[in-house]
Amino acid sequence: MSDQIKFIVDNLNKEPFRKNYNLITFDSLEPMQLLQVLSDVLAEIDPKQVVDIREEMPEQTAKRMLSLLGILKYKPPGNATDMSNFRQGLVIGSKPVIYPVLHWLLQRTNELKKRAYLARFLIKLEVPSEFLQDETVADTNKQYEDLMEAFKALHKECEQLKTSGFSTAEIRRDISAMEEEKDQLIKRVERLKKRVETVQNHQRMLKIARQLRVEKEREEFLAQQKQEQKNQLFHAVQRLQRIQNQLKSMRHAAADAKPESLMKRLEEEIKFNSYMVTEKFPKELENKKKELHFLQKVVSEPAMGHSDLLELESKINEINTQISQLIEKKMMRNEPIEGKLSLYRQQASIISRKKEVKAEELQEAKEKLANLEREVSAKTNQTREFDGTEVLKGDE
């Protein structure tokens, strides 16, 4: 109890209370004075609680304090019987009741201020269901709920901005610098206007310059449209060539439709696709997920300063040192079984890498073959345009 009273007195002597108490004077306060101290602390948390309790009925004082303590989620010790004693002690200003409340409030004043502020907007006003049958009342209640949800979203966004690392001082400096730059540009424009006004037919020249600027902007817009249409045409030609190549491949496959060759080709395709689906793509997907998780973690972290970077660098060096020590210990042990296992693992890793390299080479070869087929198709189309006849292929 003595530590609790000392904590209360120390905090009441600080800002914003400045009571100038000591342990003896505080412990000798009358119940009415002690209730006034509690009311002052509650008023610091919620400004609506600024009340002189001498002008308030004891029942009203107890009801007001109990209501705010309930909003602040203060839980008195004990069961329902102790709760009744707590209410009675709050009415009469009992020290065993008031001291724990003051201690709890002064421990978390800033947190409770935020809770009391949010309670003003987030404690929902329950409307009886029979009143909600009225269309006007129902619409008003719906607007009230929508505004409450909007307040939650805005408050969450505000808290995120407060913790995001943005400095208001830097933003103010940027704004002042942009305002100075704006003033300089305005002065420069005024000087240029005065200089132009001395030239003959300056209005006509300004009109021509304005028309020139408009035509240049129109020219840029048309050039952009032209480039977009070229890109669309290029993609359309590529799509047409792909379809033509697919058609030729299907015709060639139909001409050479021996069961053995078809089965062999299908088995090779199935093996290659199975490897891509079961081994290569899952590994790449897992690596991308790890990279995405790492980037999300980096983005969610607050802005780091130079001291934070130095601390991270020191941790990295320390971990690298530990890794080197562990590797040296492992090499000193030189266990034969572990050496054989490492040899097998190394061989398996080499084979896996060779398999991945061959799969990539096969994929590149397929893409190269498709490109060559597109080039052959393009050359064939050009030749047909020149003389109207199709060039015979090597196998024809």
mmCIF file with all atom_site columns, C-alpha atoms in Angstrom, residues 265-281 355-366:
data_model
loop_
_atom_site.group_PDB
_atom_site.id
_atom_site.type_symbol
_atom_site.label_atom_id
_atom_site.label_alt_id
_atom_site.label_comp_id
_atom_site.label_asym_id
_atom_site.label_entity_id
_atom_site.label_seq_id
_atom_site.pdbx_PDB_ins_code
_atom_site.Cartn_x
_atom_site.Cartn_y
_atom_site.Cartn_z
_atom_site.occupancy
_atom_site.B_iso_or_equiv
_atom_site.pdbx_formal_charge
_atom_site.auth_seq_id
_atom_site.auth_comp_id
_atom_site.auth_asym_id
_atom_site.auth_atom_id
_atom_site.pdbx_PDB_model_num
ATOM 1  C CA . ARG A 1 265 ? 6.302  -37.690 -78.706 1.00 0.00 ? 265 ARG A CA 1
ATOM 2  C CA . LEU A 1 266 ? 3.482  -37.677 -76.188 1.00 0.00 ? 266 LEU A CA 1
ATOM 3  C CA . GLU A 1 267 ? 5.593  -39.510 -73.604 1.00 0.00 ? 267 GLU A CA 1
ATOM 4  C CA . GLU A 1 268 ? 8.400  -36.972 -74.012 1.00 0.00 ? 268 GLU A CA 1
ATOM 5  C CA . GLU A 1 269 ? 5.938  -34.103 -73.676 1.00 0.00 ? 269 GLU A CA 1
ATOM 6  C CA . ILE A 1 270 ? 4.356  -35.686 -70.577 1.00 0.00 ? 270 ILE A CA 1
ATOM 7  C CA . LYS A 1 271 ? 7.759  -36.235 -68.936 1.00 0.00 ? 271 LYS A CA 1
ATOM 8  C CA . PHE A 1 272 ? 8.863  -32.695 -69.664 1.00 0.00 ? 272 PHE A CA 1
ATOM 9  C CA . ASN A 1 273 ? 5.580  -31.151 -68.503 1.00 0.00 ? 273 ASN A CA 1
ATOM 10 C CA . SER A 1 274 ? 5.541  -33.355 -65.377 1.00 0.00 ? 274 SER A CA 1
ATOM 11 C CA . TYR A 1 275 ? 9.036  -32.191 -64.472 1.00 0.00 ? 275 TYR A CA 1
ATOM 12 C CA . MET A 1 276 ? 8.088  -28.553 -65.047 1.00 0.00 ? 276 MET A CA 1
ATOM 13 C CA . VAL A 1 277 ? 4.891  -28.860 -62.962 1.00 0.00 ? 277 VAL A CA 1
ATOM 14 C CA . THR A 1 278 ? 6.155  -31.039 -60.092 1.00 0.00 ? 278 THR A CA 1
ATOM 15 C CA . GLU A 1 279 ? 9.729  -29.774 -59.665 1.00 0.00 ? 279 GLU A CA 1
ATOM 16 C CA . LYS A 1 280 ? 10.735 -26.623 -61.507 1.00 0.00 ? 280 LYS A CA 1
ATOM 17 C CA . PHE A 1 281 ? 7.622  -24.456 -61.155 1.00 0.00 ? 281 PHE A CA 1
ATOM 18 C CA . LYS A 1 355 ? 18.500 -31.301 -64.823 1.00 0.00 ? 355 LYS A CA 1
ATOM 19 C CA . GLU A 1 356 ? 17.286 -27.736 -64.335 1.00 0.00 ? 356 GLU A CA 1
ATOM 20 C CA . VAL A 1 357 ? 19.852 -26.437 -66.836 1.00 0.00 ? 357 VAL A CA 1
ATOM 21 C CA . LYS A 1 358 ? 18.815 -29.012 -69.446 1.00 0.00 ? 358 LYS A CA 1
ATOM 22 C CA . ALA A 1 359 ? 15.141 -28.178 -68.891 1.00 0.00 ? 359 ALA A CA 1
ATOM 23 C CA . GLU A 1 360 ? 15.892 -24.495 -69.430 1.00 0.00 ? 360 GLU A CA 1
ATOM 24 C CA . GLU A 1 361 ? 17.919 -25.323 -72.549 1.00 0.00 ? 361 GLU A CA 1
ATOM 25 C CA . LEU A 1 362 ? 15.036 -27.411 -73.867 1.00 0.00 ? 362 LEU A CA 1
ATOM 26 C CA . GLN A 1 363 ? 12.596 -24.560 -73.190 1.00 0.00 ? 363 GLN A CA 1
ATOM 27 C CA . GLU A 1 364 ? 14.902 -22.087 -74.929 1.00 0.00 ? 364 GLU A CA 1
ATOM 28 C CA . ALA A 1 365 ? 15.280 -24.473 -77.881 1.00 0.00 ? 365 ALA A CA 1
ATOM 29 C CA . LYS A 1 366 ? 11.482 -24.715 -78.184 1.00 0.00 ? 366 LYS A CA 1
#
